[in-house]
Short mmCIF file of C-alpha atoms in Angstrom, two decimals:
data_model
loop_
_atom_site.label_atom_id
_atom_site.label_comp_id
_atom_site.label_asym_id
_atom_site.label_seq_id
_atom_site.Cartn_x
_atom_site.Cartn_y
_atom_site.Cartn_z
CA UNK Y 1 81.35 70.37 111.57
CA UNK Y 2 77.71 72.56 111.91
CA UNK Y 3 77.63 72.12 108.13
CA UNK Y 4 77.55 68.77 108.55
CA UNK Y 5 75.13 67.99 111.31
CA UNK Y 6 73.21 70.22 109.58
CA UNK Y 7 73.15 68.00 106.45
CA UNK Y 8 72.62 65.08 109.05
CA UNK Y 9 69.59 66.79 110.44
CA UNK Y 10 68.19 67.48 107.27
CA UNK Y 11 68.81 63.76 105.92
CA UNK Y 12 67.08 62.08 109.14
CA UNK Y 13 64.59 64.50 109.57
CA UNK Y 14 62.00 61.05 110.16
CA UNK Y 15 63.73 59.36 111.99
CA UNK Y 16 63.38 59.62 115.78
CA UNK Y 17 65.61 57.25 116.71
CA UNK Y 18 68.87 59.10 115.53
CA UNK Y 19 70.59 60.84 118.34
CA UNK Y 20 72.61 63.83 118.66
CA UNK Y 21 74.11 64.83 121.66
CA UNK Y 22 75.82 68.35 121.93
CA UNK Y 23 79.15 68.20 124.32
CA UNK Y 24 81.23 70.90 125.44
CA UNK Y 25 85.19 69.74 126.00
CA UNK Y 26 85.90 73.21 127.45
CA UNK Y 27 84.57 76.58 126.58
CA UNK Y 28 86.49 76.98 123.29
CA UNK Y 29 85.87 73.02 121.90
CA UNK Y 30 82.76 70.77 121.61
CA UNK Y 31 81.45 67.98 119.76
CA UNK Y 32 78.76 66.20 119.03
CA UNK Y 33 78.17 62.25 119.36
CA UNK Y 34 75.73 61.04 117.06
CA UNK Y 35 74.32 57.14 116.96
CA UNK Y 36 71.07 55.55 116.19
CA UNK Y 37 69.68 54.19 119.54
CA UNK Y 38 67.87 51.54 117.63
CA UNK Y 39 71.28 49.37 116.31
CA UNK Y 40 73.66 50.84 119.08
CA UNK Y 41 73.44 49.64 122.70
CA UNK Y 42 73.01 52.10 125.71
CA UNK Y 43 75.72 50.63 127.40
CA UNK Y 44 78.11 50.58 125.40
CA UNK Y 45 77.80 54.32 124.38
CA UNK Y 46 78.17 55.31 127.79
CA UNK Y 47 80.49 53.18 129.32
CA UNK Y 48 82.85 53.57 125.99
CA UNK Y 49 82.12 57.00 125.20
CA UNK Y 50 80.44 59.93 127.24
CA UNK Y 51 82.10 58.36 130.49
CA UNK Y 52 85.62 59.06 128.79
CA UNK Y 53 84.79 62.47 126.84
CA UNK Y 54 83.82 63.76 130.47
CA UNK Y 55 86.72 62.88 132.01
CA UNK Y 56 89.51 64.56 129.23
CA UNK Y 57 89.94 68.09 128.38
CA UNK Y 58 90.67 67.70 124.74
CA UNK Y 59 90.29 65.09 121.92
CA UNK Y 60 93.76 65.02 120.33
CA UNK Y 61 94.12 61.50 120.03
CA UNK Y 62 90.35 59.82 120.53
CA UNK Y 63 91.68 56.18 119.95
CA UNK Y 64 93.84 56.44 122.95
CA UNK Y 65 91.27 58.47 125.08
CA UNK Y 66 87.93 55.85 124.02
CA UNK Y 67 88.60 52.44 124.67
CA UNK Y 68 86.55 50.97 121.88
CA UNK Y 69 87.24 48.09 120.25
CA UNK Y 70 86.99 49.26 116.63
CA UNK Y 71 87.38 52.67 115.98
CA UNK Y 72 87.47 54.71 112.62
CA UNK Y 73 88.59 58.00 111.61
CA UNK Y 74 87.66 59.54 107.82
CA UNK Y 75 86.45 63.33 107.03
CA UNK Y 76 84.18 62.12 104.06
CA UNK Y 77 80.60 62.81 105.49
CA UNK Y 78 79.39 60.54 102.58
CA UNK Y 79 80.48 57.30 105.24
CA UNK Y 80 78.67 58.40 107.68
CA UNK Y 81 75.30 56.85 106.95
CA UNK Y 82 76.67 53.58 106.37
CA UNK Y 83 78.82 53.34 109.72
CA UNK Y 84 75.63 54.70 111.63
CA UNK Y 85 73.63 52.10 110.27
CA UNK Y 86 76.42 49.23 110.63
CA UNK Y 87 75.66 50.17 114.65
CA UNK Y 88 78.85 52.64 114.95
CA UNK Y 89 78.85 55.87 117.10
CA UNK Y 90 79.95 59.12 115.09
CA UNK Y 91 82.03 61.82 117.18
CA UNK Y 92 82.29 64.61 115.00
CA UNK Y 93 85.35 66.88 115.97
CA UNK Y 94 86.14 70.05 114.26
CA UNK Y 95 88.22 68.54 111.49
CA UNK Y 96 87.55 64.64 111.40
CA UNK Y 97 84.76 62.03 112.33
CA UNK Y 98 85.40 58.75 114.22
CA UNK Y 99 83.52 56.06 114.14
CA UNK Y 100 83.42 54.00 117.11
CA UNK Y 101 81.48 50.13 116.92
CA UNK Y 102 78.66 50.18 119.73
CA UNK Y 103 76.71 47.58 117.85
CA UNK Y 104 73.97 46.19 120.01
CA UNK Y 105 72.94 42.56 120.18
CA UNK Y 106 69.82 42.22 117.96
CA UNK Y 107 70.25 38.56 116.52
CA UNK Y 108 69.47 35.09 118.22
CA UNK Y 109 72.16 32.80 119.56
CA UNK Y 110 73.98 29.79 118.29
CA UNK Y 111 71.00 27.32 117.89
CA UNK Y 112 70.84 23.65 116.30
CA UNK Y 113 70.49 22.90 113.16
CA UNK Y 114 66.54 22.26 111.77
CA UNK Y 115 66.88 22.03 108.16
CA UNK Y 116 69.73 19.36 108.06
CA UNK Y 117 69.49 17.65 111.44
CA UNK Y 118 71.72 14.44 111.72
CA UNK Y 119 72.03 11.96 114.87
CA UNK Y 120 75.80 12.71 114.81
CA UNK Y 121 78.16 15.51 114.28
CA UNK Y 122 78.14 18.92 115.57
CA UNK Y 123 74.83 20.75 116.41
CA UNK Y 124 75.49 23.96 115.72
CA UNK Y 125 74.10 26.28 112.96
CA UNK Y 126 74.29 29.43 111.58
CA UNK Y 127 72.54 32.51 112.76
CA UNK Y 128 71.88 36.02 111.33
CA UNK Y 129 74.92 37.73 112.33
CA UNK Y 130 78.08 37.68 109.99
CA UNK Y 131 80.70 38.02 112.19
CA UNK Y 132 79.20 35.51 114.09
CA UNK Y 133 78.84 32.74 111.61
CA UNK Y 134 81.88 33.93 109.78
CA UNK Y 135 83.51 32.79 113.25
CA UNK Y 136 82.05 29.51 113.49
CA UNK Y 137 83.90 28.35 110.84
CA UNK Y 138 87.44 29.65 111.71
CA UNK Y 139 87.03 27.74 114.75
CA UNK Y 140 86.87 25.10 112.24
CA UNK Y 141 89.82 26.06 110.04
CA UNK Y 142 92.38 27.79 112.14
CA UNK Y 143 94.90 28.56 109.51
CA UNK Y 144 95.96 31.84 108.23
CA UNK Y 145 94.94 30.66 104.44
CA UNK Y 146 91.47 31.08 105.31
CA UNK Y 147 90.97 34.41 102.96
CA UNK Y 148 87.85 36.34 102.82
CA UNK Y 149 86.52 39.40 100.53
CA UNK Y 150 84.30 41.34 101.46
CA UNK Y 151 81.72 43.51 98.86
CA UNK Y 152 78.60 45.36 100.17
CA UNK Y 153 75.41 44.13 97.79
CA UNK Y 154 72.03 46.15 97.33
CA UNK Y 155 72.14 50.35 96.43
CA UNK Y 156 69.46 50.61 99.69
CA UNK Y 157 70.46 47.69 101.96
CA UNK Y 158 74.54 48.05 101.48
CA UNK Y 159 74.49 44.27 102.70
CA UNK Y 160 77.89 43.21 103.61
CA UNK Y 161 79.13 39.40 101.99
CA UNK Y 162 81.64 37.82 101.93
CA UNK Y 163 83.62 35.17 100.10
CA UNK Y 164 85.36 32.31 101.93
CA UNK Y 165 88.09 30.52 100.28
CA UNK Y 166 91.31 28.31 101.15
CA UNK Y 167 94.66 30.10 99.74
CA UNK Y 168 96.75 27.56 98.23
CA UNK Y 169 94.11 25.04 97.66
CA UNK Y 170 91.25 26.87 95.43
CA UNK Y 171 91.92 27.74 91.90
CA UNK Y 172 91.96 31.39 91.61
CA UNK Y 173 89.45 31.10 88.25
CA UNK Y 174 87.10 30.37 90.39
CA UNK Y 175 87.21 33.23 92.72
CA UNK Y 176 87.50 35.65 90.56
CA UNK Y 177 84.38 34.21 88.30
CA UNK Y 178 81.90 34.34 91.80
CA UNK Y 179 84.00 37.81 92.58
CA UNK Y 180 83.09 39.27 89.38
CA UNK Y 181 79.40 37.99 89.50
CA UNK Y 182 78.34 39.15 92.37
CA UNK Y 183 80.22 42.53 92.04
CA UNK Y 184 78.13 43.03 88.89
CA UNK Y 185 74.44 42.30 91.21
CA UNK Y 186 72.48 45.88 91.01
CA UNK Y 187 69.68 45.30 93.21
CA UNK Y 188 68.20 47.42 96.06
CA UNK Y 189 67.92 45.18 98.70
CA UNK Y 190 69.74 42.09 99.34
CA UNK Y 191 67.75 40.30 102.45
CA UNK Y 192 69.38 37.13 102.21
CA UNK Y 193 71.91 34.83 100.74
CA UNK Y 194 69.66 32.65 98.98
CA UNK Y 195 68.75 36.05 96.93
CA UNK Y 196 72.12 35.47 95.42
CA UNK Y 197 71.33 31.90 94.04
CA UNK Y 198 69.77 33.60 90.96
CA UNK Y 199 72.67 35.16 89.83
CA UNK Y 200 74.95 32.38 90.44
CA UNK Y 201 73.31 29.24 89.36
CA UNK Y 202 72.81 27.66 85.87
CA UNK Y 203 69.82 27.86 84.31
CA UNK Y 204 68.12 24.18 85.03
CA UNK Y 205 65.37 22.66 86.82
CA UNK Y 206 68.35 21.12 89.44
CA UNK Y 207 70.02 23.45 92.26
CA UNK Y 208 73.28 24.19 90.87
CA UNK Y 209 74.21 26.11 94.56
CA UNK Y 210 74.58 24.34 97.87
CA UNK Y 211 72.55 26.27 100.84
CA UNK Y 212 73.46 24.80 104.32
CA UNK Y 213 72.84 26.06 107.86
CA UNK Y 214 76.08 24.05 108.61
CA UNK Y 215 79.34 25.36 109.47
CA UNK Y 216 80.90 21.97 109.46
CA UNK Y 217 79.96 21.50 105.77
CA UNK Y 218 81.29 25.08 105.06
CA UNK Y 219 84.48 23.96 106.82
CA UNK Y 220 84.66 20.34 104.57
CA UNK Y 221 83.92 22.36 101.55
CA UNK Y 222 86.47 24.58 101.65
CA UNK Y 223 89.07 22.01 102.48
CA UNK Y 224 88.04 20.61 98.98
CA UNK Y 225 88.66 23.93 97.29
CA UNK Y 226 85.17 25.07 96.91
CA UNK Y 227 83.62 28.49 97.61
CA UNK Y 228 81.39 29.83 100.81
CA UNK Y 229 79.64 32.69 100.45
CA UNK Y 230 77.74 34.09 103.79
CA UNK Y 231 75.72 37.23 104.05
CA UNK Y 232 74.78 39.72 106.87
CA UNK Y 233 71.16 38.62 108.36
CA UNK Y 234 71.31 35.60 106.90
CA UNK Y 235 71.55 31.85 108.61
CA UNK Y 236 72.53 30.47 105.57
CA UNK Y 237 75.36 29.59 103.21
CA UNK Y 238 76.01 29.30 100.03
CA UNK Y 239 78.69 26.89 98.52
CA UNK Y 240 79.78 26.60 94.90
CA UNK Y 241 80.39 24.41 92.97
CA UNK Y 242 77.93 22.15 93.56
CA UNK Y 243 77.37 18.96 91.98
CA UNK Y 244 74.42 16.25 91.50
CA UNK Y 245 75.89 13.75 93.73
CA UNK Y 246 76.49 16.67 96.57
CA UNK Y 247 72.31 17.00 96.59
CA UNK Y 248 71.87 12.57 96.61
CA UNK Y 249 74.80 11.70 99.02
CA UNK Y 250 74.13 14.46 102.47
CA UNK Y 251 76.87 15.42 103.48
CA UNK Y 252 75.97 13.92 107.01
CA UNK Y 253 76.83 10.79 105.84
CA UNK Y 254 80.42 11.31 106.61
CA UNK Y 255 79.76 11.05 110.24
CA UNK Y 256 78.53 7.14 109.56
CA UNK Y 257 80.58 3.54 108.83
CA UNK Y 258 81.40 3.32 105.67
CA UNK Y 259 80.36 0.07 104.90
CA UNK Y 260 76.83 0.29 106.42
CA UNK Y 261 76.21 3.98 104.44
CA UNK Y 262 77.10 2.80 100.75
CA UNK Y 263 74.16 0.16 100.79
CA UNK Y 264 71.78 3.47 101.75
CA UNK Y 265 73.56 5.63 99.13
CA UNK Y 266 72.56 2.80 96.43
CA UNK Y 267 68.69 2.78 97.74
CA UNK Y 268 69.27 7.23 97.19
CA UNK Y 269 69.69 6.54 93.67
CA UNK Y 270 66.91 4.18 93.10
CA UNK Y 271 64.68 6.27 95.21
CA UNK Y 272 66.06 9.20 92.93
CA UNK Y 273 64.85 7.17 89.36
CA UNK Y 274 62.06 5.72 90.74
CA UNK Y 275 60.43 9.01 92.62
CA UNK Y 276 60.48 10.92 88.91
CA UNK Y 277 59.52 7.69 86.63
CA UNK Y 278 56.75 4.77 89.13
CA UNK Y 279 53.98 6.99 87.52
CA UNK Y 280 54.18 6.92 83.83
CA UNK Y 281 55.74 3.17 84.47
CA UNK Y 282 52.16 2.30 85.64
CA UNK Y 283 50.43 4.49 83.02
CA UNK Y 284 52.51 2.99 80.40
CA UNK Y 285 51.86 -0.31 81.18
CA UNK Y 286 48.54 -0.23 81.65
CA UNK Y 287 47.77 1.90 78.31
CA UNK Y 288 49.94 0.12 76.18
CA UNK Y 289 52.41 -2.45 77.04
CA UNK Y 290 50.84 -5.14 79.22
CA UNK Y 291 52.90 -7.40 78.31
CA UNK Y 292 55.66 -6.34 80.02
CA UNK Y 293 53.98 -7.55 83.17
CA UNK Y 294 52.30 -10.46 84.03
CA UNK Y 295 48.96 -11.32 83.22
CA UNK Y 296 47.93 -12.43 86.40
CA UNK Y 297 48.88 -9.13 87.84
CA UNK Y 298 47.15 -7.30 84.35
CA UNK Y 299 44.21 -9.02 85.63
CA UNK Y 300 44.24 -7.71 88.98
CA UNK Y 301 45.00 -4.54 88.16
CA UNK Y 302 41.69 -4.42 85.67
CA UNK Y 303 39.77 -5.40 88.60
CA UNK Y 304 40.88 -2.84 90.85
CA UNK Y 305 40.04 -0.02 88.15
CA UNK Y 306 36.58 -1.45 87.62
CA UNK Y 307 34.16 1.29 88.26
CA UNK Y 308 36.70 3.66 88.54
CA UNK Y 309 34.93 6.87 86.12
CA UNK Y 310 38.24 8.41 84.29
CA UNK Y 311 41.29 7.08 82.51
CA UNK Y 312 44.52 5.99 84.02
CA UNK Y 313 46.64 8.92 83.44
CA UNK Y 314 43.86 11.27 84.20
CA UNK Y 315 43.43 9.24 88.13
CA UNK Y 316 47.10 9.85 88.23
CA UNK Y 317 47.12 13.42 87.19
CA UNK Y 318 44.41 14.03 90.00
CA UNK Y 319 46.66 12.32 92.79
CA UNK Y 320 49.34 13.67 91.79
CA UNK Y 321 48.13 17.29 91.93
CA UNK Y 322 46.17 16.16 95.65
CA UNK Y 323 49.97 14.84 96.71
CA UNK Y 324 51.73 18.59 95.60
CA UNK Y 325 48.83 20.71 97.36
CA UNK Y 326 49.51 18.34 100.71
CA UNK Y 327 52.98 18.65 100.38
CA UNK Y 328 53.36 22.58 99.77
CA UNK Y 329 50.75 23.03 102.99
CA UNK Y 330 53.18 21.13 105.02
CA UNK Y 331 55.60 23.38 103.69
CA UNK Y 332 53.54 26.74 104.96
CA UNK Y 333 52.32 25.35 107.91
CA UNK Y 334 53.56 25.94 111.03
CA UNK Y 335 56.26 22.90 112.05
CA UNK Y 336 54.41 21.80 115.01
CA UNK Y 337 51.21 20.32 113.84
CA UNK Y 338 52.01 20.91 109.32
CA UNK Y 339 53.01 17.25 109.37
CA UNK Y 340 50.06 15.84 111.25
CA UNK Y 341 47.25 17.83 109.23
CA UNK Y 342 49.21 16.57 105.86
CA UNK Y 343 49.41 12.76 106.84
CA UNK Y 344 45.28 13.28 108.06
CA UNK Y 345 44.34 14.78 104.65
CA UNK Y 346 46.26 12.23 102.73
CA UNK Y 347 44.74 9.22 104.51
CA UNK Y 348 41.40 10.78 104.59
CA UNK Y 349 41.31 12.07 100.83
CA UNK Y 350 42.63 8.15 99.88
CA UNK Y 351 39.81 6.57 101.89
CA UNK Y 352 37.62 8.41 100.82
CA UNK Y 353 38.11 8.25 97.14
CA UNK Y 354 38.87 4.53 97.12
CA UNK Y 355 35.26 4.34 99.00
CA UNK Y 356 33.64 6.30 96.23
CA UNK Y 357 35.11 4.38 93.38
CA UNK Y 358 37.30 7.40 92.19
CA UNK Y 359 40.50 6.09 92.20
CA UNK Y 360 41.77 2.70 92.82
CA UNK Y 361 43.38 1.11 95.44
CA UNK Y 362 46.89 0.62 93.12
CA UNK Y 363 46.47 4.06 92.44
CA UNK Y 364 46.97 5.48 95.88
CA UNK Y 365 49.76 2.64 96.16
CA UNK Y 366 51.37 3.80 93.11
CA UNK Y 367 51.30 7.88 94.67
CA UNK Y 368 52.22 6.85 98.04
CA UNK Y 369 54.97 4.96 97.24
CA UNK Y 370 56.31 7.86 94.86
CA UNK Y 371 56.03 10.97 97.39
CA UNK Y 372 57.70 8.40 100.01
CA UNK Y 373 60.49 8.07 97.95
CA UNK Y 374 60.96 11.73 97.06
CA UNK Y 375 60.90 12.35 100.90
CA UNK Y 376 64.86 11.00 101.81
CA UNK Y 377 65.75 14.18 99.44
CA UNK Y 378 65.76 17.77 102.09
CA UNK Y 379 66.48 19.97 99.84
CA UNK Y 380 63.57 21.67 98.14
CA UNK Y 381 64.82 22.36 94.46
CA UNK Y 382 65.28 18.37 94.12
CA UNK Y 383 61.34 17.59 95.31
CA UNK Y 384 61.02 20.83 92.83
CA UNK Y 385 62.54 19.17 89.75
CA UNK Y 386 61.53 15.82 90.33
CA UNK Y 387 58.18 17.16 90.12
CA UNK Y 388 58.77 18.89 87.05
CA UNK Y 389 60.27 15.43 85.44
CA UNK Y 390 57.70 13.49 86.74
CA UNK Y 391 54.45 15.33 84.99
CA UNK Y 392 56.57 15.16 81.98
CA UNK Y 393 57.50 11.39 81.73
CA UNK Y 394 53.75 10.93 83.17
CA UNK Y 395 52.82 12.96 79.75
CA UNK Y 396 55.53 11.10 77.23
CA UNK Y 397 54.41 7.91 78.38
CA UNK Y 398 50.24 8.55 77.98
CA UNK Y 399 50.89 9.28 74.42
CA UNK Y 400 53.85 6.44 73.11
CA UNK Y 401 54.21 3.67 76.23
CA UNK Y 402 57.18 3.01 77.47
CA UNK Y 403 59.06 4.13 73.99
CA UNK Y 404 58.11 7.62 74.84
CA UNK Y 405 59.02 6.64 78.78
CA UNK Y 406 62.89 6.09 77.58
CA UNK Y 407 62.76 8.88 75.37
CA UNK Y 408 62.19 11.16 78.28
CA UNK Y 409 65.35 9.18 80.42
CA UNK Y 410 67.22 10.15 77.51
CA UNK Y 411 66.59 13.16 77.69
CA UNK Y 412 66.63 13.73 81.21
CA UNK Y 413 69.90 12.19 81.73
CA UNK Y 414 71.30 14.41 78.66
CA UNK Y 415 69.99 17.36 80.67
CA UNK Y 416 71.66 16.61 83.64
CA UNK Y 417 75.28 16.10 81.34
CA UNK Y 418 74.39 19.43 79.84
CA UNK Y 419 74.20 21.45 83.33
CA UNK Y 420 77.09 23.53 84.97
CA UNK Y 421 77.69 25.41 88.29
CA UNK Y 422 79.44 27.91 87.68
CA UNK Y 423 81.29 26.57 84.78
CA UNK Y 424 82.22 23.11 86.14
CA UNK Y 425 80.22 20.30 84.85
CA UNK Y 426 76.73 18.85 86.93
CA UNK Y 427 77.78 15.49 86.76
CA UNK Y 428 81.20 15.33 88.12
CA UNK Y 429 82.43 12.99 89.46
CA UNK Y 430 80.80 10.56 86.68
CA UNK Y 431 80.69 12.88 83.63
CA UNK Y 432 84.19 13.42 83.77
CA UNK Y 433 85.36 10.45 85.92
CA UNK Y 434 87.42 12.10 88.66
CA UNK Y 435 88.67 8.67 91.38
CA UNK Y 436 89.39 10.79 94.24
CA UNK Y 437 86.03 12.62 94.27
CA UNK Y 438 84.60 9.55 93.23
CA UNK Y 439 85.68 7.52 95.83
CA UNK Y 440 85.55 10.30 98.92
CA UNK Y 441 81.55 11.30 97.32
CA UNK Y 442 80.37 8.30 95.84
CA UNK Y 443 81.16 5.92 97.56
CA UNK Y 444 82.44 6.43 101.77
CA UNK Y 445 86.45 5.30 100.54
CA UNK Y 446 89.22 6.82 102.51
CA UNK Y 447 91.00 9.17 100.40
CA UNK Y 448 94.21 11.14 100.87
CA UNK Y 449 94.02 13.32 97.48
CA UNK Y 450 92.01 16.10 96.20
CA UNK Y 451 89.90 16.55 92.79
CA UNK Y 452 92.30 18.26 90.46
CA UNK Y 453 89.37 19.61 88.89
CA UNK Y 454 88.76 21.75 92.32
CA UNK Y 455 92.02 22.14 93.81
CA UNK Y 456 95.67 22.67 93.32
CA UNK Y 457 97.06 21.39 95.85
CA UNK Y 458 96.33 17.63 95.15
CA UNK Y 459 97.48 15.87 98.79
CA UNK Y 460 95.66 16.82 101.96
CA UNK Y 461 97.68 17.10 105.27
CA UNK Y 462 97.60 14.20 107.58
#
């Protein structure tokens, strides 16, 4: 026991908020208690702890004489770091150490959810405490099935993660594939769950990984015989696999009428194709194939652009880049007022150039109308690759028209074929054609089956 609180001495020797408190039992036994004040709380140490050693005369059986909740007993001192810094209490006796939880509340409460807010459905999110959020969603899925495994990620952190999973309904493949690839991560620290995306996703401009704040998407997911994963210190989750139409169709749209919701899912889609293409359509037609259009509205379009000092494609280039530098300020800036100083530069940087004869007045139409309809996607990676897409069918299309315009589609849409999550395929339900994914995904359709693709258990319960 000395040798090891001398080691433990030694070890922390900078850092002032480990405690070690030296208790006598009677005059031929004491202990010592050891905890880090800065994870444990006071009260619990005392009420669980030093007010029960004082009031025994020996420690034969500490689980029956400390009423904690969760108490350990091992006589490997090479535990005892991570315990102490998991919040635990160390009592080291002459021949064992327990470990009793006295972890103190350092994270936020249950709060509602920001990044995928919806008028209906439930309002609470995730927060940064895994037993926590790891909670929220049995309350969801009270069945013993629910199965989690647990690994500890990051040689310095020691993060603890777990994967969620249905028993019965996932295919085992799949757990074991995310299993094995995460137990292969050698990093030092693992800060949060989105650090895990890397190692999981396919390489492609597209997010391959669902992140939600959403335990009632967690809770749907699994039912379909997907994967969670959720981290320590993280208010996030992970879900895999995930497909293209998971990142078009929010999963909030479950809590509307069917009939009213497929009309918006059809405007997604166009919004999708015409977000990534309304640029190099323009520059195309105006470069090279005006007769395509019009020639009343060729006309008009030559008189906006008269006076107008550069070339088509390099006006559109320079809105373009004006649009990504508002939009990644509103990302940085704080919520409150980000939105408002993005909407003032963009009307004030159009006025003003249409004033000066730098751009023309289609031109800002054309830009507007193509951020707009990248704005009904949240999540980040699709604004991400449609703005990848977009420069590069704006490029095809200066140099061949609208040949080099479909060209690009092609290719783009064999991309998309070509991409995987975690070895299932991108565009599933459509590239293979699955009905009851289709149907439950694609369109709002009751549905009482499952994808065979994700699940083995084909009917779901009534």
């Amino acid at each position: 026991m000395k040798k090891d609180i001398e080691r433990l001495k030694k070890e922390f020797a900078q850092t002032p908020d480990l405690i070690i408190k030296e208790i006598k039992i009677n005059t031929l036994h004491k202990i010592y208690v050891v905890f880090l004040e800065t994870l444990c709380s006071q009260d619990k140490i005392n009420n669980y702890i030093l007010k029960s050693i004082t009031n025994i005369n020996s420690l034969k059986d500490i689980k029956k004489d400390i009423p904690g909740g969760n108490v350990k007993v091992f006589d490997n001192y090479d535990q005892c770091e991570n315990y102490l810094y998991n919040g635990f209490t160390l009592i080291f006796d002459k021949t064992n150490i327990y470990a009793i939880e006295t972890k103190g509340e350092l994270t936020r409460s249950i709060s509602t959810n920001e990044t995928e807010p919806a008028l209906k459905g439930p309002k609470n999110a995730f927060v940064e405490n895994y037993q926590t959020n790891l909670g929220m969603i049995k309350r969801r899925i009270r069945s013993h099935n629910l199965k989690t495994q647990n690994l500890n990620i990051g040689r310095i952190s020691s993060t603890q993660v777990g994967i969620l999973y249905l028993d019965g309904i996932v295919k085992n493949k799949l757990v074991n594939r995310v299993y094995n690839s995460l137990k292969d991560i050698d990093i030092d620290l693992l800060s949060d769950v989105d650090n895990l995306v890397g190692y999981l996703s396919d390489k492609s401009h597209f997010p391959t990984v669902i992140t939600t704040e959403r335990p009632d998407r967690c809770a749907e997911a699994l039912c379909e015989g997907k994967i969670v994963i959720i981290c320590d210190e993280s208010p996030f989750a992970l879900i895999l696999p995930a497909f293209f139409i998971d990142f078009i169709n929010p999963f909030t749209d479950k809590y509307s009428k069917g009939l009213n919701i497929n009309f918006t899912k059809l405007i997604r889609f166009f919004c999708f194709f015409l977000s990534a293409t309304i640029p190099a359509l323009y520059i195309a037609i105006i470069n090279y194939n005006q007769e395509a259009i019009p020639t009343s509205l060729v006309i008009n379009f030559a008189i906006q652009r008269e006076g107008v000092p550069f070339p088509a494609v390099v006006e559109c280039l320079i809105m373009l880049v004006i649009c990504e530098i508002l939009r990644e300020s509103d990302l940085r800036f704080p919520s409150k007022y980000g939105s408002a100083i993005s909407i003032l530069g963009a009307l004030v940087l159009g006025d003003a150039a249409v004033s000066a004869g730098l751009v023309s007045p289609i031109m800002i139409i054309i830009t507007a109308f193509t951020y707009i309809s990248s704005l009904i996607f949240t999540e980040p990676e699709i604004g991400n690759a449609l703005r990848n897409y977009r420069f590069l069918f704006l490029t095809m299309s200066a140099f061949m028209g609208l040949y080099g315009l479909f060209v690009t589609l092609l290719f783009f849409l064999v991309n998309l074929v070509n991409t995987s999550s975690v070895g299932y395929p991108y565009m599933f339900p459509a590239s293979p054609y699955d009905e009851s994914y289709f149907k439950e995904f694609l369109i709002k359709k009751k549905n009482k089956k499952r994808s065979p693709m994700l699940s083995d258990n084909l009917t779901k319960e009534n």
